[in-house]
CSV table of C-alpha atoms and ligand atoms in Angstrom, one decimal:
chain,number,residue,atom,x,y,z
A,12,MET,CA,22.2,-59.6,-188.9
A,13,THR,CA,25.5,-57.9,-189.7
A,14,ALA,CA,28.2,-60.4,-190.7
A,15,GLU,CA,31.5,-60.7,-189.0
A,16,LEU,CA,34.5,-60.0,-191.2
A,17,ILE,CA,36.8,-62.8,-192.2
A,18,ASP,CA,40.1,-61.0,-191.8
A,19,GLY,CA,42.2,-62.6,-194.5
A,20,LYS,CA,45.1,-60.2,-193.9
A,21,GLN,CA,45.4,-61.2,-190.3
A,22,ILE,CA,45.0,-64.9,-190.9
A,23,ALA,CA,47.5,-64.8,-193.8
A,24,SER,CA,50.0,-63.0,-191.6
A,25,GLU,CA,49.6,-65.8,-189.0
A,26,ILE,CA,50.3,-68.3,-191.7
A,27,ARG,CA,53.3,-66.4,-192.9
A,28,ALA,CA,54.7,-66.3,-189.4
A,29,GLU,CA,54.3,-70.1,-189.2
A,30,VAL,CA,56.0,-70.4,-192.6
A,31,ALA,CA,58.9,-68.3,-191.4
A,32,GLU,CA,59.4,-70.6,-188.4
A,33,SER,CA,59.4,-73.7,-190.7
A,34,ALA,CA,61.8,-71.9,-193.2
A,35,LEU,CA,64.2,-71.2,-190.3
A,36,ASP,CA,63.9,-74.8,-189.1
A,37,LEU,CA,64.7,-76.2,-192.6
A,38,THR,CA,67.5,-73.7,-193.1
A,39,GLU,CA,69.1,-74.7,-189.8
A,40,ARG,CA,68.9,-78.3,-191.0
A,41,GLY,CA,70.7,-77.4,-194.2
A,42,THR,CA,67.9,-76.7,-196.7
A,43,ARG,CA,66.9,-73.1,-197.2
A,44,PRO,CA,63.6,-73.2,-199.0
A,45,GLY,CA,63.8,-71.5,-202.5
A,46,LEU,CA,61.1,-70.3,-204.8
A,47,ALA,CA,61.6,-69.2,-208.4
A,48,ALA,CA,58.8,-66.8,-209.4
A,49,VAL,CA,59.4,-66.5,-213.2
A,50,LEU,CA,58.1,-63.3,-214.8
A,51,VAL,CA,58.2,-63.1,-218.6
A,52,GLY,CA,57.7,-59.7,-220.1
A,53,ASP,CA,56.4,-56.5,-218.6
A,54,ASP,CA,52.7,-57.0,-217.9
A,55,PRO,CA,52.1,-54.5,-215.1
A,56,ALA,CA,49.7,-56.7,-213.1
A,57,SER,CA,52.1,-59.6,-213.3
A,58,GLN,CA,55.0,-57.5,-212.2
A,59,VAL,CA,53.0,-56.5,-209.1
A,60,TYR,CA,52.0,-60.1,-208.3
A,61,VAL,CA,55.6,-61.3,-208.7
A,62,ARG,CA,57.0,-58.5,-206.6
A,63,MET,CA,54.5,-59.3,-203.8
A,64,LYS,CA,55.4,-63.0,-203.9
A,65,LYS,CA,59.1,-62.2,-203.8
A,66,ARG,CA,58.7,-59.8,-200.9
A,67,ALA,CA,56.6,-62.3,-199.0
A,68,CYS,CA,59.4,-64.9,-199.5
A,69,GLU,CA,62.1,-62.6,-198.3
A,70,GLU,CA,60.1,-61.8,-195.2
A,71,ALA,CA,59.7,-65.5,-194.5
A,72,GLY,CA,63.4,-66.3,-195.0
A,73,ILE,CA,62.7,-68.1,-198.3
A,74,TYR,CA,65.3,-67.7,-201.1
A,75,ALA,CA,63.6,-66.0,-204.1
A,76,PRO,CA,66.1,-64.9,-206.8
A,77,ASP,CA,65.1,-62.5,-209.6
A,78,MET,CA,63.7,-64.4,-212.6
A,79,HIS,CA,62.7,-61.7,-215.0
A,80,LEU,CA,62.9,-62.8,-218.6
A,81,PRO,CA,62.3,-60.7,-221.7
A,82,ALA,CA,58.9,-60.7,-223.5
A,83,ASP,CA,60.5,-61.9,-226.7
A,84,ILE,CA,62.1,-65.0,-225.2
A,85,SER,CA,61.5,-68.0,-227.5
A,86,GLN,CA,59.5,-71.0,-226.4
A,87,SER,CA,62.5,-73.2,-226.4
A,88,GLU,CA,64.6,-70.8,-224.4
A,89,LEU,CA,61.9,-70.5,-221.8
A,90,LEU,CA,61.6,-74.3,-221.6
A,91,ASP,CA,65.4,-74.5,-221.1
A,92,ARG,CA,65.2,-72.0,-218.3
A,93,VAL,CA,62.4,-74.0,-216.6
A,94,GLU,CA,64.6,-77.1,-217.1
A,95,GLN,CA,67.5,-75.4,-215.3
A,96,LEU,CA,65.3,-74.5,-212.4
A,97,ASN,CA,64.0,-78.1,-212.3
A,98,GLU,CA,67.7,-79.2,-211.8
A,99,ASP,CA,68.7,-76.4,-209.4
A,100,PRO,CA,69.1,-77.8,-205.9
A,101,LYS,CA,68.6,-74.3,-204.4
A,102,ILE,CA,65.1,-74.1,-205.9
A,103,HIS,CA,62.3,-76.2,-204.4
A,104,GLY,CA,59.3,-74.4,-205.9
A,105,ILE,CA,58.8,-73.0,-209.4
A,106,LEU,CA,55.9,-70.8,-210.5
A,107,VAL,CA,55.6,-69.2,-213.9
A,108,GLN,CA,53.4,-66.1,-213.6
A,109,LEU,CA,50.5,-66.2,-216.1
A,110,PRO,CA,49.5,-65.0,-218.6
A,111,LEU,CA,52.6,-65.4,-220.7
A,112,PRO,CA,53.1,-63.0,-223.6
A,113,ASP,CA,52.0,-64.2,-227.1
A,114,PRO,CA,52.9,-66.5,-228.7
A,115,LEU,CA,54.3,-68.5,-225.8
A,116,ASP,CA,52.5,-71.8,-225.1
A,117,GLU,CA,51.5,-71.7,-221.5
A,118,ALA,CA,50.3,-75.3,-221.4
A,119,GLU,CA,53.7,-76.6,-222.6
A,120,VAL,CA,55.5,-74.5,-220.1
A,121,MET,CA,53.3,-75.7,-217.2
A,122,LEU,CA,54.0,-79.3,-218.3
A,123,ARG,CA,57.7,-78.8,-218.2
A,124,VAL,CA,57.8,-77.8,-214.5
A,125,ARG,CA,58.7,-80.8,-212.4
A,126,PRO,CA,55.5,-81.9,-210.5
A,127,GLU,CA,57.6,-82.0,-207.3
A,128,LYS,CA,58.4,-78.3,-207.7
A,129,ASP,CA,54.9,-77.3,-209.0
A,130,VAL,CA,53.9,-75.2,-206.0
A,131,ASP,CA,51.1,-73.6,-208.0
A,132,GLY,CA,49.5,-77.0,-208.3
A,133,PHE,CA,48.6,-76.5,-212.0
A,134,HIS,CA,50.6,-79.4,-213.4
A,135,PRO,CA,48.2,-82.1,-214.7
A,136,VAL,CA,49.9,-84.6,-212.4
A,137,ASN,CA,49.1,-82.5,-209.3
A,138,VAL,CA,45.6,-81.8,-210.6
A,139,GLY,CA,45.0,-85.5,-211.1
A,140,ARG,CA,46.5,-86.4,-207.7
A,141,MET,CA,44.3,-83.7,-206.0
A,142,VAL,CA,41.2,-84.9,-207.7
A,143,SER,CA,41.9,-88.5,-206.6
A,144,GLY,CA,42.1,-87.3,-203.0
A,145,ASP,CA,45.8,-87.5,-202.6
A,146,MET,CA,46.5,-85.1,-199.7
A,147,ASP,CA,50.2,-84.9,-200.5
A,148,ALA,CA,49.6,-83.3,-203.9
A,149,PHE,CA,50.2,-79.5,-204.2
A,150,ARG,CA,46.8,-77.8,-204.1
A,151,PRO,CA,46.4,-74.5,-206.0
A,152,ALA,CA,46.9,-71.6,-203.6
A,153,THR,CA,43.6,-69.7,-203.9
A,154,PRO,CA,41.3,-72.7,-203.3
A,155,ALA,CA,43.6,-74.0,-200.5
A,156,GLY,CA,43.4,-70.5,-199.0
A,157,ILE,CA,39.6,-70.5,-199.1
A,158,GLN,CA,39.6,-73.8,-197.2
A,159,GLU,CA,42.1,-72.4,-194.7
A,160,LEU,CA,39.9,-69.3,-194.1
A,161,LEU,CA,36.9,-71.6,-193.3
A,162,LYS,CA,39.1,-73.6,-190.9
A,163,ARG,CA,40.4,-70.5,-189.1
A,164,ILE,CA,36.8,-69.2,-188.5
A,165,ASP,CA,35.9,-72.7,-187.4
A,166,CYS,CA,33.3,-73.2,-190.2
A,167,ASP,CA,33.4,-76.9,-191.0
A,168,PRO,CA,32.0,-77.5,-194.5
A,169,GLN,CA,31.0,-81.1,-193.6
A,170,GLY,CA,27.4,-81.7,-194.4
A,171,LYS,CA,26.9,-78.1,-195.5
A,172,HIS,CA,25.7,-77.0,-198.9
A,173,VAL,CA,28.5,-75.1,-200.6
A,174,VAL,CA,27.6,-73.1,-203.7
A,175,VAL,CA,30.5,-72.1,-205.9
A,176,MET,CA,29.9,-69.4,-208.6
A,177,GLY,CA,32.5,-69.7,-211.3
A,178,ARG,CA,34.2,-72.8,-212.7
A,179,SER,CA,37.7,-71.7,-213.7
A,180,ASN,CA,40.6,-74.2,-213.4
A,181,ILE,CA,42.4,-71.9,-210.9
A,182,VAL,CA,39.6,-71.2,-208.4
A,183,GLY,CA,36.0,-72.4,-208.9
A,184,ARG,CA,36.6,-76.0,-210.1
A,185,PRO,CA,39.4,-76.9,-207.7
A,186,VAL,CA,37.6,-75.3,-204.6
A,187,ALA,CA,34.5,-77.3,-205.5
A,188,GLU,CA,36.7,-80.4,-205.7
A,189,ILE,CA,38.5,-79.8,-202.5
A,190,LEU,CA,35.5,-79.1,-200.4
A,191,SER,CA,33.5,-82.1,-201.7
A,192,GLN,CA,36.3,-84.6,-200.9
A,193,LYS,CA,36.0,-87.2,-198.2
A,194,GLN,CA,38.5,-85.4,-196.0
A,195,PRO,CA,38.6,-83.3,-192.8
A,196,TRP,CA,37.4,-79.7,-193.4
A,197,ALA,CA,35.6,-80.8,-196.6
A,198,ASN,CA,32.7,-83.4,-197.0
A,199,ALA,CA,30.4,-80.7,-198.3
A,200,THR,CA,27.6,-81.1,-200.8
A,201,VAL,CA,28.8,-78.8,-203.6
A,202,THR,CA,26.9,-77.0,-206.4
A,203,LEU,CA,29.1,-75.5,-209.1
A,204,ALA,CA,27.4,-72.7,-211.0
A,205,HIS,CA,28.6,-70.8,-214.1
A,206,SER,CA,27.5,-68.5,-216.9
A,207,ARG,CA,25.0,-71.1,-218.3
A,208,THR,CA,23.3,-71.6,-214.9
A,209,HIS,CA,19.7,-70.7,-214.8
A,210,ASP,CA,18.7,-68.3,-212.0
A,211,MET,CA,21.9,-67.7,-210.0
A,212,GLY,CA,19.9,-66.2,-207.3
A,213,GLU,CA,17.9,-69.3,-206.7
A,214,ILE,CA,21.1,-71.4,-206.6
A,215,GLY,CA,23.0,-68.8,-204.5
A,216,ARG,CA,20.2,-69.0,-201.8
A,217,LEU,CA,20.9,-72.7,-201.3
A,218,GLY,CA,24.4,-72.1,-200.1
A,219,ASP,CA,25.3,-72.4,-196.4
A,220,ILE,CA,28.7,-71.3,-197.8
A,221,LEU,CA,28.7,-69.2,-200.9
A,222,ILE,CA,32.0,-68.9,-202.8
A,223,VAL,CA,32.0,-66.4,-205.6
A,224,ALA,CA,34.8,-66.3,-208.3
A,225,ILE,CA,33.4,-64.9,-211.5
A,226,GLY,CA,35.1,-61.5,-212.0
A,227,ARG,CA,32.0,-59.2,-212.1
A,228,ALA,CA,31.9,-56.3,-209.8
A,229,ASP,CA,29.0,-56.5,-207.2
A,230,PHE,CA,27.4,-59.4,-209.1
A,231,VAL,CA,26.0,-61.0,-205.9
A,232,THR,CA,23.2,-59.0,-204.3
A,233,PRO,CA,21.6,-59.6,-200.9
A,234,ASP,CA,18.6,-61.4,-202.4
A,235,MET,CA,21.0,-64.1,-203.8
A,236,VAL,CA,22.3,-65.1,-200.4
A,237,LYS,CA,20.9,-67.4,-197.8
A,238,PRO,CA,20.4,-65.6,-194.5
A,239,GLY,CA,23.3,-66.6,-192.2
A,240,ALA,CA,25.5,-67.9,-195.0
A,241,VAL,CA,29.3,-67.6,-194.9
A,242,VAL,CA,30.3,-65.6,-198.0
A,243,ILE,CA,33.7,-65.9,-199.6
A,244,ASP,CA,34.3,-63.3,-202.3
A,245,VAL,CA,37.2,-64.2,-204.5
A,246,GLY,CA,36.6,-61.5,-207.1
A,247,VAL,CA,39.0,-58.6,-207.7
A,248,ASN,CA,37.5,-55.9,-210.0
A,249,ARG,CA,38.6,-52.3,-210.7
A,250,VAL,CA,35.8,-49.8,-210.7
A,251,ASP,CA,36.2,-46.1,-211.5
A,252,ASP,CA,36.5,-43.9,-208.5
A,253,PRO,CA,37.6,-40.3,-209.1
A,254,THR,CA,37.9,-39.7,-205.3
A,255,ARG,CA,40.9,-42.1,-205.3
A,256,GLU,CA,44.4,-41.0,-206.3
A,257,LYS,CA,44.6,-43.8,-208.8
A,258,GLY,CA,41.2,-43.1,-210.2
A,259,TYR,CA,39.8,-46.5,-209.3
A,260,ARG,CA,39.2,-48.8,-206.4
A,261,LEU,CA,39.1,-52.6,-206.0
A,262,VAL,CA,35.8,-54.3,-205.3
A,263,GLY,CA,34.8,-58.0,-205.2
A,264,ASP,CA,32.1,-59.9,-207.0
A,265,VAL,CA,29.8,-59.5,-204.0
A,266,GLU,CA,27.9,-56.3,-203.2
A,267,PHE,CA,29.6,-56.0,-199.8
A,268,ASP,CA,27.5,-53.5,-197.8
A,269,GLY,CA,24.1,-55.2,-198.7
A,270,VAL,CA,25.3,-58.8,-198.4
A,271,ARG,CA,27.0,-58.0,-195.1
A,272,GLU,CA,23.5,-57.5,-193.6
A,273,VAL,CA,22.4,-61.0,-194.7
A,274,ALA,CA,25.5,-63.2,-194.2
A,275,SER,CA,27.0,-64.4,-190.9
A,276,TRP,CA,30.6,-64.1,-192.1
A,277,ILE,CA,32.0,-62.3,-195.1
A,278,THR,CA,35.4,-61.7,-196.7
A,279,PRO,CA,36.3,-58.1,-197.6
A,280,VAL,CA,37.9,-57.1,-200.9
A,281,PRO,CA,40.7,-56.3,-200.6
A,282,GLY,CA,42.0,-58.1,-197.5
A,283,GLY,CA,40.0,-61.3,-197.7
A,284,VAL,CA,41.0,-64.1,-200.1
A,285,GLY,CA,43.8,-62.2,-201.8
A,286,PRO,CA,46.4,-62.3,-199.0
A,287,MET,CA,45.7,-66.0,-198.4
A,288,THR,CA,46.8,-66.9,-202.0
A,289,ILE,CA,50.4,-65.7,-201.3
A,290,ALA,CA,50.4,-67.3,-197.8
A,291,MET,CA,49.4,-70.7,-199.2
A,292,LEU,CA,52.0,-70.4,-202.0
A,293,LEU,CA,54.7,-70.0,-199.3
A,294,LYS,CA,53.2,-73.0,-197.5
A,295,ASN,CA,53.5,-75.1,-200.6
A,296,THR,CA,57.1,-74.0,-201.0
A,297,ILE,CA,57.9,-75.1,-197.5
A,298,LYS,CA,56.2,-78.4,-198.2
A,299,ALA,CA,58.3,-78.8,-201.4
A,300,ALA,CA,61.6,-78.0,-199.5
A,301,GLY,CA,60.7,-80.3,-196.7
A,302,ARG,CA,60.4,-83.2,-199.2
A,303,PHE,CA,63.8,-82.4,-200.7
A,304,ALA,CA,65.3,-82.1,-197.2
A,305,ALA,CA,63.9,-85.4,-196.1
B,17,LIG,P1,37.6,-66.7,-215.0
B,17,LIG,O1,38.6,-67.7,-215.5
B,17,LIG,O2,37.3,-65.5,-215.9
B,17,LIG,O3,36.2,-67.5,-214.8
B,17,LIG,C1,35.1,-66.9,-214.5
B,17,LIG,C2,34.0,-67.9,-214.2
B,17,LIG,O4,32.8,-67.1,-213.9
B,17,LIG,C3,33.6,-68.7,-215.4
B,17,LIG,O5,33.4,-70.1,-215.0
B,17,LIG,C4,32.4,-68.1,-216.0
B,17,LIG,O6,31.5,-69.0,-216.5
B,17,LIG,C5,31.7,-67.5,-214.7
B,17,LIG,N1,30.9,-66.3,-215.0
B,17,LIG,C6,31.3,-65.2,-215.7
B,17,LIG,N2,30.2,-64.4,-215.8
B,17,LIG,C7,29.2,-65.0,-215.2
B,17,LIG,C8,27.9,-64.6,-215.0
B,17,LIG,N3,27.4,-63.4,-215.4
B,17,LIG,N4,27.1,-65.5,-214.3
B,17,LIG,C9,27.5,-66.7,-213.9
B,17,LIG,N5,28.8,-67.1,-214.1
B,17,LIG,C10,29.6,-66.2,-214.7
B,17,LIG,O7,37.9,-66.1,-213.6
B,17,LIG,P2,38.9,-66.6,-212.4
B,17,LIG,O8,40.3,-66.6,-212.9
B,17,LIG,O9,38.3,-67.7,-211.7
B,17,LIG,O10,38.7,-65.3,-211.5
B,17,LIG,C11,37.5,-64.9,-211.0
B,17,LIG,C12,37.7,-63.7,-210.1
B,17,LIG,O11,38.6,-64.0,-209.0
B,17,LIG,C13,38.4,-62.5,-210.9
B,17,LIG,O12,37.9,-61.3,-210.4
B,17,LIG,C14,39.9,-62.7,-210.5
B,17,LIG,O13,40.6,-61.4,-210.5
B,17,LIG,C15,39.7,-63.1,-209.0
B,17,LIG,N6,40.8,-63.9,-208.5
B,17,LIG,C16,41.3,-63.6,-207.3
B,17,LIG,C17,42.3,-64.3,-206.8
B,17,LIG,C18,42.9,-63.9,-205.4
B,17,LIG,O14,43.9,-64.4,-205.0
B,17,LIG,N7,42.1,-63.1,-204.7
B,17,LIG,C19,42.9,-65.4,-207.4
B,17,LIG,C20,42.4,-65.7,-208.7
B,17,LIG,C21,41.3,-65.0,-209.2
B,17,LIG,P3,31.8,-69.9,-217.9
B,17,LIG,O15,32.8,-71.0,-217.4
B,17,LIG,O16,30.5,-70.4,-218.3
B,17,LIG,O17,32.5,-68.9,-218.8
């Protein structure tokens, strides 16, 4: 069996087109959606992520002002800045790009974002609402994007065994939570595996759907995958590649060529989960603006 590719780039561009329509509709009704993507300092990866998010906003007709703050900003100045955005009627969504430079306290900054504007879904109020099954809560973008990918390939998790490898608060744990909820496009039996799990291969082979978010290049080999499984590879890892201009290439957590021969569907890296994360962030921004407009 050679797995079909789950084309996250294409699916994300469909979602972004839907977002652009909604943004236009809201703008015509007097509320142009606005997202503040706050970048503190000069971390190169964070700069790239924020630039991509801003560009995606602009393409979708979402207002996205520059929010670049110096690395030596004090905690209280940063909290004041967040407070101003909380009060700004042109801003409906706020995200603070992580990690923040030392010694800034990320948890305190996250707590200061108004839950109604927390489009990243990281505020404890939104986490709690999500865990209690409140479908109106903002869901973190990457896990929501994974559920959306499953929807768009018509793979209903209901009754299936989903194995999630990795239990971070931004990917593994929330995706396990979302897919086990008593909701449409969920209702799965979920196993959450991590670094203390004995025999990842044995656990992996149980998964009708295998979601891998651990951050180790080519960690999942074909023998760890149930034949016919749907494989979602969240990992983004740099490996040296002297044939590339940059000297490296990006690979996932799944050994793509081998696993493709075992799975029924598989996401590529890049071009799988990654583009969905931005698309779902834009979707959350529309949801936030829609509430303010109502
Ligand atoms: P993280 O916070 O570092 O968490 C990694 C998880 O993997 C932890 O739960 C850890 O277990 C587990 N783990 C690490 N090594 C393991 C091993 N050898 N065997 C079993 N489990 C192991 O990572 P993250 O933030 O979730 O990110 C994971 C990957 O996804 C990274 O490559 C990241 O770049 C990528 N990512 C991509 C997107 C996207 O939009 N495409 C978004 C977010 C993240 P413990 O809990 O026991 O330590």
